[in-house]
Amino acid sequence: MAAFTAALALSVTGGTVASPAFADPPETDKTPTARGYGGAVSTVDPEASAAAIEVLGEGGNAADAAVAAAATLGVTEPYSAGIGGGGYFLFYNAETGKVGTIDGRETAPAAMPHDAFIDPATGEPYRFTPELVTSGVSVGVPGTPATWERALDEWGTLSLGEALEPAIDVAKRGFVVDETFRQQTLDNELRFEAFTSTSSLFLPDGDAPAVGSTFKNPDLAKTYRLLAKEGTDAFYGGPLAEEIAATVQDPPKTATTPLPVPVGHMTTEDLAEYRALDQAPTHVEYRGLDVYGMAPSSSGGTTVGEALNILDTVNLSEMSTPDALHHYLEASALAFADRGKYVGDPAFVDVPTDVLTDLLFGKERACHIDPQRAAVKPVDPGDVSAYDGVCPASAAAPANEADTENISTTNLTVADTWGNVVEYTLTIEQTGGSGIVVPGRGFLLNNELTDFSTVYDPADPNRIDPGKRPRSSMSPTIILEDGEPFLALGSPGGSTIITTVLQTIMNRVDLGMDLPEAIAAPRAAQRNTATVTSEPEFIDAYESELAPYGHELTPSGDSFTSAAEIGAATAIEFMPDGSMLAAAEPARRGGGSAMVLEPAR
Ligand code: GLU
């Protein structure tokens, strides 16, 4: 494979990748929709999409292009994803017709105690934000480098070094800072100021980089070059592993920070022992389509799948919009009740994945939906040991859980000319992760372990245990129709990932929207809570129509971030004429970037 510095002028919908590729930051104007042939990509960022298109244009496949795009997102979206984090990778293999998955979730260190999130000074849990999330104790062993290597070994054609080339170029020559990047930096100021390594990288001269300035990350370029040369052994072993463990155990705190920064327990052995895991996907049939998702340790596949099974019992397309939305919200609440009760890392917990994705179980859960009236939340979980699909439905004791997931992460969708498809969600947990940059290495460490339940309860499938993977909501999804790709989609957004993917599928499959409309439509998330978390536009459009059912809508967003958005989806639809329709957000997170290799044929 020729080096990516080779001159190559590619005409892509959404702007032109200049020749020589990657010498300068590309035009920042983004196009959220692109339709064409030969390969397609959708990400939140034009640099990442351009990297994927570059790889596809050079003859790489979807797995190669996905790794190139993900590595570039590690540069341009460093607060959402990178080698300090983890994620879940889905691959539709056109040759075998099968969907495979890689679980690259971060993992708790072997020495993590059950009371890791309890402040020894008070005996009470650390305050979640900003104290617990800004800590060494929240850092899980990163899975992203292992995921990239595994995906390339299993499905790709490039070496890791080749796939990292576009990202190395972007890290070296820099990218243009946009409003979102500056705002995310400002949102994290207190946390970034807490560490010498982070403030010098992301708050140069004491301020967030200005909009329009060029942000370079030579340290990250060097780290990527190291991985390119030596493979991921240089991450999970050697000096870098020692530095990661040392940083977690003794974060480089500034003298003036008011944050306590609880230290972590990660060792070089934890890093050496990390493995990305091959896994069977979850599968449900929805309106005759085959929907594949991510199995536990993510709750994405089971929860989206169960909700679809519940909705499959009714005909949404014949309902009024408020009736359809009411069913969507109720199905989601029921599936979230089961998520809380049953889903955790299957290496530690007996997760009834088959039952949760069983149509019969979904049918019985659907008995709880009153077509006229919203149930009082939280609703109880179902009984996975006794169900027959017949009303009345059995119930189990409720789970005790609080939703502490944050809203960050990034997602990408890639397809190639051979028909292979990748759906990949990756994260460092919340925007800015733990806030801790490994000194001199240019990347942030995750705070994914905050996805565990804060307080230890032996009955909780998501309790902290050493060596365990915290439950995720990431829901990369690939949908086939008659064995061929129909739609691939995913989103960031903590537990609203699940509702975003579910709502987008419903919008596209049932409510008569095309893919760009399905993504742009205002969102609401019912996660088995008293009120429905809703974007302001959703409240404006549906509040009065949903009130008669008893749904109370409350605005999304929190006091620590400036965004009131739910999710930031990317997707590709495979059109009947053989073209690919790549779609990203038109507005959320400043808009995403869709590109195709050949706009016309
Ligand atoms: N930690 C979340 C999860 O695994 C992802 C974070 C986010 O999307 O904001 O589900």
Coordinates of C-alpha atoms and ligand atoms in Angstrom, one line a residue:
M1 CA 0.0 0.0 0.0
A2 CA 1.5 3.3 -1.1
A3 CA 2.2 5.9 1.6
F4 CA -0.7 8.3 2.2
T5 CA 1.5 11.3 1.6
A6 CA 1.3 10.4 -2.1
A7 CA -0.5 13.0 -4.1
L8 CA -4.1 12.0 -4.6
A9 CA -6.8 14.3 -5.5
L10 CA -10.2 12.8 -4.5
S11 CA -13.3 14.5 -5.4
V12 CA -15.7 13.9 -2.5
T13 CA -19.1 15.1 -1.8
G14 CA -18.8 17.6 1.0
G15 CA -15.6 19.2 -0.2
T16 CA -12.4 18.3 -2.0
V17 CA -9.5 16.6 -0.4
A18 CA -6.7 18.7 -1.6
S19 CA -3.5 17.2 -3.2
P20 CA -1.2 16.3 -1.7
A21 CA -3.5 14.8 0.8
F22 CA -3.2 15.9 4.4
A23 CA -0.6 18.5 3.8
D24 CA -2.9 21.2 5.0
P25 CA -6.0 21.1 7.1
P26 CA -8.9 20.5 4.7
E27 CA -11.8 22.9 4.3
T28 CA -13.8 22.9 7.4
D29 CA -17.2 23.1 5.7
K30 CA -19.0 20.0 6.5
T31 CA -21.6 18.1 4.6
P32 CA -23.9 15.9 6.7
T33 CA -25.2 13.9 3.8
A34 CA -23.5 12.3 0.8
R35 CA -24.7 9.7 -1.7
G36 CA -22.6 7.7 -4.1
Y37 CA -20.5 4.6 -4.8
G38 CA -17.3 2.8 -4.1
G39 CA -17.2 3.4 -0.4
A40 CA -18.8 5.8 2.1
V41 CA -18.1 7.2 5.6
S42 CA -19.9 9.1 8.2
T43 CA -18.2 10.6 11.3
V44 CA -18.5 13.8 13.3
D45 CA -15.4 15.3 11.8
P46 CA -14.2 16.1 8.2
E47 CA -10.6 15.2 9.0
A48 CA -11.6 11.7 10.1
S49 CA -14.0 11.2 7.2
A50 CA -11.3 12.3 4.8
A51 CA -8.9 9.8 6.4
A52 CA -11.3 7.0 5.7
I53 CA -12.0 8.1 2.2
E54 CA -8.2 8.3 1.6
V55 CA -7.7 4.7 2.8
L56 CA -10.7 3.5 0.7
G57 CA -9.4 5.4 -2.3
E58 CA -6.0 3.6 -2.0
G59 CA -7.7 0.2 -2.0
G60 CA -8.1 -0.3 1.7
N61 CA -11.3 -1.9 3.0
A62 CA -13.9 -0.8 5.6
A63 CA -11.9 -2.2 8.5
D64 CA -8.8 -0.3 7.4
A65 CA -10.7 2.9 6.8
A66 CA -12.5 2.6 10.2
V67 CA -9.2 2.3 12.1
A68 CA -7.7 5.3 10.1
A69 CA -10.8 7.4 10.9
A70 CA -10.8 6.4 14.5
A71 CA -7.1 7.2 15.0
T72 CA -7.8 10.6 13.3
L73 CA -10.7 11.2 15.7
G74 CA -8.2 10.6 18.5
V75 CA -6.4 13.7 17.2
T76 CA -9.3 15.9 16.3
E77 CA -11.8 14.7 19.0
P78 CA -9.4 14.0 21.7
Y79 CA -12.0 14.7 24.4
S80 CA -14.3 12.0 23.1
A81 CA -12.0 9.1 22.0
G82 CA -8.5 8.0 21.6
I83 CA -6.0 5.3 22.6
G84 CA -6.6 6.1 26.2
G85 CA -10.1 4.7 25.9
G86 CA -12.2 1.8 24.7
G87 CA -15.1 0.9 22.4
Y88 CA -17.0 -1.7 20.4
F89 CA -16.4 -2.6 16.8
L90 CA -18.9 -4.3 14.5
F91 CA -18.0 -5.7 11.1
Y92 CA -20.2 -7.0 8.4
N93 CA -18.1 -9.4 6.3
A94 CA -19.5 -9.4 2.8
E95 CA -17.6 -12.6 2.0
T96 CA -19.2 -14.6 4.8
G97 CA -22.4 -12.6 5.1
K98 CA -21.8 -12.6 8.9
V99 CA -21.5 -9.8 11.5
G100 CA -18.6 -10.1 13.9
T101 CA -17.8 -7.9 16.9
I102 CA -14.9 -6.9 19.0
D103 CA -15.4 -5.9 22.7
G104 CA -12.6 -3.4 23.3
R105 CA -14.1 -2.2 26.6
E106 CA -11.8 -0.8 29.3
T107 CA -11.2 -3.1 32.2
A108 CA -10.9 -2.6 36.0
P109 CA -7.4 -3.2 37.4
A110 CA -6.9 -6.5 39.3
A111 CA -6.4 -4.5 42.6
M112 CA -9.5 -2.4 42.3
P113 CA -11.4 -2.7 45.6
H114 CA -15.2 -2.8 45.9
D115 CA -15.2 0.5 47.7
A116 CA -13.0 2.2 45.2
F117 CA -15.5 5.1 44.8
I118 CA -16.0 5.7 48.5
D119 CA -14.1 8.6 50.0
P120 CA -12.1 7.2 52.9
A121 CA -12.2 10.6 54.6
T122 CA -16.0 10.6 54.8
G123 CA -17.1 7.0 54.2
E124 CA -19.5 8.4 51.6
P125 CA -19.2 8.2 47.8
Y126 CA -17.1 10.9 46.2
R127 CA -19.2 13.5 44.5
F128 CA -19.6 12.2 41.0
T129 CA -18.8 15.5 39.1
P130 CA -16.2 16.8 39.1
E131 CA -14.5 14.8 41.8
L132 CA -14.9 11.2 40.9
V133 CA -14.7 11.7 37.2
T134 CA -11.4 13.5 37.5
S135 CA -9.4 10.7 39.1
G136 CA -6.9 7.9 38.6
V137 CA -9.4 5.5 40.2
S138 CA -11.9 5.9 37.4
V139 CA -9.3 5.0 34.7
G140 CA -9.8 1.6 33.1
V141 CA -7.2 -0.4 31.2
P142 CA -7.6 1.1 27.7
G143 CA -8.9 -1.2 25.0
T144 CA -8.7 0.9 21.9
P145 CA -5.2 0.1 20.6
A146 CA -6.0 -3.6 21.0
T147 CA -9.3 -3.2 19.2
W148 CA -7.5 -1.5 16.2
E149 CA -4.9 -4.3 16.0
R150 CA -7.5 -7.0 16.3
A151 CA -9.8 -5.5 13.7
L152 CA -7.0 -5.1 11.3
D153 CA -5.7 -8.7 11.9
E154 CA -9.1 -10.2 11.6
W155 CA -10.7 -8.2 8.8
G156 CA -8.3 -5.5 7.5
T157 CA -5.6 -5.5 4.8
L158 CA -3.3 -2.8 6.2
S159 CA -0.8 -2.9 9.0
L160 CA -1.5 -0.8 12.1
G161 CA 1.3 1.5 10.9
E162 CA -0.3 2.1 7.5
A163 CA -3.7 2.7 9.1
L164 CA -2.2 5.3 11.5
E165 CA -0.5 7.3 8.7
P166 CA -3.4 9.8 8.1
A167 CA -3.8 10.4 11.8
I168 CA -0.1 11.0 12.3
D169 CA -0.1 13.6 9.5
V170 CA -3.1 15.4 11.1
A171 CA -1.5 15.3 14.6
K172 CA 1.7 16.8 13.1
R173 CA 0.3 19.5 10.9
G174 CA -2.7 20.3 13.1
F175 CA -6.3 20.9 12.6
V176 CA -8.4 24.0 12.7
V177 CA -10.1 24.6 16.1
D178 CA -13.9 24.9 15.8
E179 CA -16.5 26.2 18.2
T180 CA -17.2 22.7 19.6
F181 CA -13.6 22.0 20.4
R182 CA -13.1 25.4 22.2
Q183 CA -16.4 25.0 24.1
Q184 CA -15.5 21.5 25.2
T185 CA -12.2 22.7 26.4
L186 CA -13.8 25.5 28.4
D187 CA -16.4 23.1 29.8
N188 CA -13.4 21.1 31.2
E189 CA -11.3 24.0 32.4
L190 CA -11.4 23.2 36.1
R191 CA -10.5 19.5 35.3
F192 CA -7.8 20.2 32.8
E193 CA -6.2 22.8 35.1
A194 CA -5.9 20.1 37.7
F195 CA -3.0 18.4 35.8
T196 CA 0.3 19.8 34.6
S197 CA 0.3 17.6 31.5
T198 CA -3.3 18.4 30.5
S199 CA -3.1 22.1 31.0
S200 CA 0.1 22.5 29.0
L201 CA -1.5 20.5 26.1
F202 CA -5.1 21.8 26.0
L203 CA -4.9 25.1 27.9
P204 CA -1.7 26.6 26.4
D205 CA -1.2 30.1 27.8
G206 CA -3.9 29.4 30.3
D207 CA -6.8 29.5 27.7
A208 CA -8.6 27.1 25.5
P209 CA -7.3 27.3 21.9
A210 CA -9.0 30.0 19.9
V211 CA -11.6 29.2 17.2
G212 CA -9.8 29.3 13.8
S213 CA -6.3 28.6 15.3
T214 CA -4.4 25.4 14.3
F215 CA -4.1 22.8 17.1
K216 CA -1.1 20.5 16.8
N217 CA -0.3 17.5 18.9
P218 CA 3.3 16.4 18.2
D219 CA 3.4 14.2 21.3
L220 CA 0.4 12.2 20.0
A221 CA 2.1 12.0 16.6
K222 CA 5.1 10.5 18.3
T223 CA 3.0 8.0 20.3
Y224 CA 1.2 6.9 17.1
R225 CA 4.6 6.5 15.4
L226 CA 5.7 4.3 18.2
L227 CA 2.6 2.1 17.8
A228 CA 3.1 2.1 14.0
K229 CA 6.7 0.8 14.4
E230 CA 6.3 -1.6 17.3
G231 CA 2.6 -2.5 17.4
T232 CA 0.5 -2.4 20.5
D233 CA 3.1 -4.3 22.5
A234 CA 4.6 -0.8 22.9
F235 CA 1.4 0.3 24.5
Y236 CA 0.6 -2.7 26.7
G237 CA 4.2 -3.1 27.7
G238 CA 7.5 -1.2 27.8
P239 CA 8.1 2.4 28.9
L240 CA 4.7 3.7 27.8
A241 CA 2.8 1.0 29.9
E242 CA 5.0 2.0 32.8
E243 CA 4.2 5.7 32.3
I244 CA 0.4 4.9 32.0
A245 CA 0.4 2.9 35.2
A246 CA 2.5 5.6 37.0
T247 CA 0.1 8.3 35.8
V248 CA -2.9 6.5 37.1
Q249 CA -1.3 5.7 40.4
D250 CA 0.1 9.2 40.9
P251 CA -1.7 11.7 38.6
P252 CA 0.4 14.8 37.7
K253 CA -1.6 17.2 39.8
T254 CA -1.0 20.9 39.8
A255 CA -0.2 22.5 43.1
T256 CA -3.3 24.8 43.0
T257 CA -6.1 22.4 42.0
P258 CA -9.0 22.2 44.5
L259 CA -9.9 18.7 43.2
P260 CA -9.0 15.7 45.4
V261 CA -8.0 13.4 42.4
P262 CA -8.3 10.0 44.0
V263 CA -5.5 7.8 42.8
G264 CA -5.9 4.6 40.9
H265 CA -4.7 1.0 41.1
M266 CA -3.6 0.2 37.6
T267 CA -0.3 -1.7 37.2
T268 CA 1.8 -2.7 34.2
E269 CA 0.5 -6.2 34.6
D270 CA -3.1 -5.0 34.1
L271 CA -1.9 -3.5 30.9
A272 CA 0.0 -6.6 29.8
E273 CA -3.0 -8.8 30.4
Y274 CA -5.6 -6.7 28.5
R275 CA -7.3 -8.4 25.6
A276 CA -9.9 -7.2 23.1
L277 CA -12.5 -9.9 22.9
D278 CA -14.2 -11.5 19.8
Q279 CA -17.9 -11.8 20.5
A280 CA -21.0 -13.0 18.8
P281 CA -23.4 -10.1 18.1
T282 CA -26.9 -9.9 19.5
H283 CA -29.6 -10.5 17.0
V284 CA -33.3 -9.7 16.7
E285 CA -35.7 -9.6 13.8
Y286 CA -37.6 -6.3 13.4
R287 CA -40.2 -6.0 10.7
G288 CA -38.4 -8.7 8.8
L289 CA -35.0 -7.0 9.1
D290 CA -32.1 -8.7 10.9
V291 CA -30.7 -6.3 13.5
Y292 CA -27.2 -7.1 14.9
G293 CA -25.9 -5.3 17.9
M294 CA -23.2 -5.4 20.6
A295 CA -23.6 -8.1 23.3
P296 CA -22.7 -7.5 26.9
S297 CA -20.4 -6.0 28.3
S298 CA -22.4 -3.4 26.4
S299 CA -26.1 -3.2 27.2
G300 CA -26.6 -1.7 23.7
G301 CA -27.5 -4.8 21.8
T302 CA -29.9 -6.3 24.4
T303 CA -31.6 -3.1 25.2
V304 CA -32.1 -1.8 21.7
G305 CA -33.1 -5.4 20.7
E306 CA -35.6 -5.9 23.5
A307 CA -37.2 -2.6 22.8
L308 CA -37.5 -3.5 19.1
N309 CA -39.1 -6.8 20.0
I310 CA -41.6 -5.0 22.2
L311 CA -42.4 -2.5 19.3
D312 CA -42.6 -5.4 16.8
T313 CA -45.9 -6.4 18.5
V314 CA -47.6 -3.3 17.2
N315 CA -47.8 -1.5 13.9
L316 CA -46.2 1.9 14.5
S317 CA -46.6 3.0 10.9
E318 CA -50.4 2.9 11.2
M319 CA -50.5 5.0 14.3
S320 CA -50.6 8.7 14.8
T321 CA -47.2 10.2 15.6
P322 CA -48.1 10.8 19.3
D323 CA -49.3 7.2 19.6
A324 CA -46.1 5.9 18.0
L325 CA -43.9 8.1 20.3
H326 CA -45.9 6.9 23.3
H327 CA -45.1 3.3 22.4
Y328 CA -41.5 4.1 21.7
L329 CA -41.1 5.7 25.2
E330 CA -42.9 2.9 27.0
A331 CA -40.9 0.2 25.2
S332 CA -37.7 1.9 26.0
A333 CA -38.6 2.2 29.7
L334 CA -39.4 -1.5 29.9
A335 CA -36.1 -2.5 28.2
F336 CA -34.1 -0.2 30.5
A337 CA -35.7 -1.9 33.5
D338 CA -34.3 -5.2 32.3
R339 CA -31.0 -3.6 31.4
G340 CA -30.6 -2.4 35.0
K341 CA -31.6 -5.7 36.5
Y342 CA -29.7 -8.2 34.4
V343 CA -26.9 -6.7 32.3
G344 CA -23.2 -6.6 33.4
D345 CA -19.9 -8.1 32.2
P346 CA -20.8 -11.7 31.2
A347 CA -17.4 -12.8 32.5
F348 CA -18.7 -12.0 36.0
V349 CA -22.4 -12.1 35.8
D350 CA -24.8 -14.6 34.3
V351 CA -26.4 -12.3 31.7
P352 CA -29.6 -13.7 30.1
T353 CA -28.7 -12.3 26.7
D354 CA -30.8 -14.8 24.8
V355 CA -33.9 -14.1 26.8
L356 CA -33.6 -10.4 26.6
T357 CA -33.4 -10.6 22.9
D358 CA -36.1 -13.3 22.6
L359 CA -39.2 -12.1 20.8
L360 CA -41.4 -14.1 23.2
F361 CA -40.0 -12.2 26.1
G362 CA -40.5 -8.9 24.3
K363 CA -44.1 -9.9 23.5
E364 CA -44.7 -10.5 27.2
R365 CA -43.1 -7.2 28.2
A366 CA -45.4 -5.5 25.7
C367 CA -48.3 -6.5 27.9
H368 CA -47.3 -3.7 30.2
I369 CA -48.0 -1.0 27.6
D370 CA -51.3 0.8 28.0
P371 CA -51.9 2.4 24.6
Q372 CA -53.5 5.4 26.3
R373 CA -51.5 5.9 29.4
A374 CA -47.9 6.1 30.4
A375 CA -46.9 3.6 33.1
V376 CA -45.7 5.1 36.4
K377 CA -41.9 4.9 36.3
P378 CA -39.7 3.2 37.2
V379 CA -41.4 0.1 35.8
D380 CA -40.4 -3.3 37.2
P381 CA -38.1 -5.6 35.2
G382 CA -39.5 -8.8 33.7
D383 CA -38.9 -12.3 35.0
V384 CA -36.4 -13.9 32.7
S385 CA -37.1 -17.3 34.2
A386 CA -40.8 -17.4 33.6
Y387 CA -42.3 -16.0 30.5
D388 CA -44.6 -17.3 27.8
G389 CA -45.4 -14.3 25.7
V390 CA -48.9 -14.2 27.1
C391 CA -50.5 -11.4 29.2
P392 CA -50.5 -10.8 32.1
A393 CA -46.7 -10.6 32.2
S394 CA -44.6 -11.8 35.1
A395 CA -42.4 -9.4 37.0
A396 CA -39.2 -9.5 39.0
A397 CA -38.0 -7.4 41.9
P398 CA -36.8 -4.0 40.7
A399 CA -33.1 -3.1 40.5
N400 CA -31.6 -0.3 42.5
E401 CA -29.7 1.9 40.1
A402 CA -28.8 5.4 39.4
D403 CA -27.8 6.6 35.9
T404 CA -24.5 8.3 36.1
E405 CA -23.3 7.9 32.6
N406 CA -22.1 11.0 30.9
I407 CA -22.6 12.2 27.4
S408 CA -19.4 12.1 25.3
T409 CA -17.9 9.5 22.9
T410 CA -17.9 9.3 19.1
N411 CA -19.2 7.0 16.5
L412 CA -18.3 6.2 12.9
T413 CA -19.8 4.2 10.0
V414 CA -17.8 3.0 7.0
A415 CA -18.6 0.9 4.0
D416 CA -16.4 -0.3 1.2
T417 CA -16.8 -1.2 -2.5
W418 CA -16.9 -5.0 -1.6
G419 CA -19.9 -4.6 0.6
N420 CA -18.1 -4.8 4.0
V421 CA -19.5 -2.5 6.7
V422 CA -18.1 -1.2 10.0
E423 CA -20.0 0.4 12.8
Y424 CA -17.7 1.5 15.6
T425 CA -18.4 3.4 18.8
L426 CA -15.4 4.5 20.8
T427 CA -15.0 6.6 23.9
I428 CA -13.0 7.8 26.8
E429 CA -16.3 8.1 28.8
Q430 CA -17.2 11.6 29.5
T431 CA -16.0 14.6 27.4
G432 CA -12.4 15.0 28.5
G433 CA -12.3 11.5 30.1
S434 CA -10.5 11.5 33.4
G435 CA -8.9 14.9 32.5
I436 CA -5.5 13.3 32.8
V437 CA -3.0 13.4 29.9
V438 CA -0.2 10.9 30.1
P439 CA 2.7 13.3 30.3
G440 CA 4.6 13.7 27.0
R441 CA 2.3 11.2 25.2
G442 CA -0.4 13.5 23.9
F443 CA -3.5 11.5 24.9
L444 CA -6.1 11.6 27.7
L445 CA -6.9 8.6 29.9
N446 CA -10.5 7.5 30.1
N447 CA -12.7 7.6 33.2
E448 CA -14.8 4.6 32.0
L449 CA -14.9 2.9 35.4
T450 CA -17.4 5.5 36.5
D451 CA -19.8 3.4 34.4
F452 CA -19.8 0.9 37.3
S453 CA -22.4 1.4 39.9
T454 CA -20.9 3.8 42.5
V455 CA -21.9 1.8 45.6
Y456 CA -21.2 -1.9 45.8
D457 CA -24.2 -4.2 46.0
P458 CA -23.5 -7.9 45.4
A459 CA -26.9 -8.3 43.7
D460 CA -26.1 -5.6 41.1
P461 CA -24.8 -7.0 37.8
N462 CA -22.9 -3.8 37.3
R463 CA -21.1 -3.8 40.7
I464 CA -17.4 -3.0 40.8
D465 CA -15.2 -6.1 40.6
P466 CA -11.5 -6.4 39.9
G467 CA -10.8 -7.3 36.3
K468 CA -14.4 -6.6 35.2
R469 CA -15.7 -4.4 32.4
P470 CA -18.2 -1.8 33.4
R471 CA -21.6 -2.0 31.6
S472 CA -21.7 0.2 28.5
S473 CA -24.6 1.6 26.5
M474 CA -22.7 1.8 23.3
S475 CA -24.9 0.4 20.5
P476 CA -23.2 0.0 17.2
T477 CA -25.9 -1.6 15.0
I478 CA -25.9 -3.2 11.6
I479 CA -29.2 -4.1 10.0
L480 CA -29.5 -6.6 7.1
E481 CA -32.4 -7.1 4.7
D482 CA -32.5 -10.4 3.0
G483 CA -28.9 -11.0 4.1
E484 CA -27.6 -7.7 2.5
P485 CA -26.7 -4.5 4.4
F486 CA -29.6 -2.2 4.7
L487 CA -28.6 0.3 7.4
A488 CA -25.6 0.7 9.8
L489 CA -25.8 3.3 12.6
G490 CA -24.6 4.3 16.0
S491 CA -24.2 7.3 18.3
P492 CA -22.5 8.7 21.4
G493 CA -24.5 9.9 24.3
G494 CA -24.1 7.6 27.4
S495 CA -27.3 5.8 28.1
T496 CA -29.1 8.0 25.5
I497 CA -27.0 6.1 22.9
I498 CA -29.6 3.3 23.2
T499 CA -32.6 5.6 22.8
T500 CA -30.9 7.5 20.0
V501 CA -30.3 4.3 18.0
L502 CA -33.8 3.0 18.8
Q503 CA -35.5 6.2 17.8
T504 CA -33.5 6.6 14.6
I505 CA -34.4 3.0 13.6
M506 CA -38.1 3.7 14.3
N507 CA -38.0 7.0 12.5
R508 CA -36.5 5.4 9.4
V509 CA -38.3 2.0 9.4
D510 CA -41.7 3.0 10.7
L511 CA -42.4 6.7 10.6
G512 CA -41.8 7.3 6.9
M513 CA -38.6 9.4 7.3
D514 CA -35.6 9.1 5.0
L515 CA -32.2 8.6 6.8
P516 CA -31.2 12.3 7.0
E517 CA -34.6 13.2 8.4
A518 CA -34.5 10.2 10.8
I519 CA -31.2 11.5 12.2
A520 CA -32.2 15.2 12.3
A521 CA -35.5 14.6 14.0
P522 CA -35.7 15.9 17.7
R523 CA -34.9 13.3 20.3
A524 CA -36.3 12.1 23.6
A525 CA -35.0 9.4 25.9
Q526 CA -37.1 7.4 28.3
R527 CA -34.7 5.4 30.5
N528 CA -37.2 4.2 33.0
T529 CA -37.2 7.5 34.9
A530 CA -40.1 9.6 36.1
T531 CA -39.8 12.1 33.3
V532 CA -38.6 11.9 29.7
T533 CA -35.3 13.6 28.9
S534 CA -36.0 15.6 25.8
E535 CA -34.3 18.0 23.4
P536 CA -35.9 21.5 23.5
E537 CA -37.1 20.9 19.9
F538 CA -38.8 17.7 21.0
I539 CA -40.5 19.5 23.8
D540 CA -41.7 22.3 21.5
A541 CA -43.0 19.8 19.0
Y542 CA -44.7 17.1 21.2
E543 CA -45.2 18.3 24.8
S544 CA -48.8 19.1 24.4
E545 CA -49.5 15.9 22.3
L546 CA -47.8 13.6 24.8
A547 CA -49.2 15.2 28.0
P548 CA -52.6 13.4 27.7
Y549 CA -50.7 10.1 28.0
G550 CA -49.1 11.4 31.2
H551 CA -45.5 11.9 29.8
E552 CA -43.7 14.7 31.4
L553 CA -40.8 16.0 29.3
T554 CA -37.8 17.6 30.9
P555 CA -35.0 19.3 28.9
S556 CA -31.8 17.5 28.3
G557 CA -28.4 18.8 29.3
D558 CA -26.7 19.4 32.7
S559 CA -24.9 22.1 34.5
F560 CA -21.5 20.8 33.6
T561 CA -21.8 20.9 29.8
S562 CA -23.0 23.5 27.5
A563 CA -24.9 21.1 25.2
A564 CA -28.5 20.2 25.4
E565 CA -28.3 17.6 22.6
I566 CA -29.0 13.9 22.8
G567 CA -26.6 11.8 20.8
A568 CA -24.7 12.5 17.6
A569 CA -25.5 9.8 15.2
T570 CA -23.7 8.6 12.1
A571 CA -25.2 6.1 9.6
I572 CA -25.0 4.6 6.1
E573 CA -28.0 3.3 4.2
F574 CA -27.6 0.9 1.3
M575 CA -30.0 2.1 -1.4
P576 CA -31.9 -0.1 -3.8
D577 CA -30.0 1.4 -6.8
G578 CA -26.7 0.2 -5.3
S579 CA -25.6 3.6 -4.0
M580 CA -24.7 4.3 -0.4
L581 CA -26.3 7.2 1.5
A582 CA -24.0 8.4 4.2
A583 CA -25.6 10.6 6.8
A584 CA -24.3 12.5 9.9
E585 CA -25.8 15.1 12.1
P586 CA -26.8 18.4 10.3
A587 CA -26.5 20.4 13.6
R588 CA -25.7 18.5 16.8
R589 CA -22.1 18.9 17.9
G590 CA -21.6 21.4 15.2
G591 CA -22.7 19.0 12.5
G592 CA -21.0 15.8 11.2
S593 CA -19.2 14.9 8.0
A594 CA -20.5 12.4 5.4
M595 CA -18.4 11.5 2.3
V596 CA -18.5 9.0 -0.5
L597 CA -15.6 7.8 -2.7
E598 CA -17.4 8.4 -6.0
P599 CA -20.3 10.8 -6.0
A600 CA -21.4 9.6 -9.4
R601 CA -20.9 6.6 -11.5
Ligands
GLU1 N1 -19.4 5.4 29.0 C1 -20.5 5.4 28.1 C2 -20.8 4.0 27.7 O1 -20.0 3.1 27.6 C3 -20.2 6.1 26.9 C4 -20.0 7.5 27.2 C5 -20.8 8.4 26.3 O2 -21.3 8.1 25.3 O3 -20.9 9.5 26.7 O4 -21.9 3.7 27.4

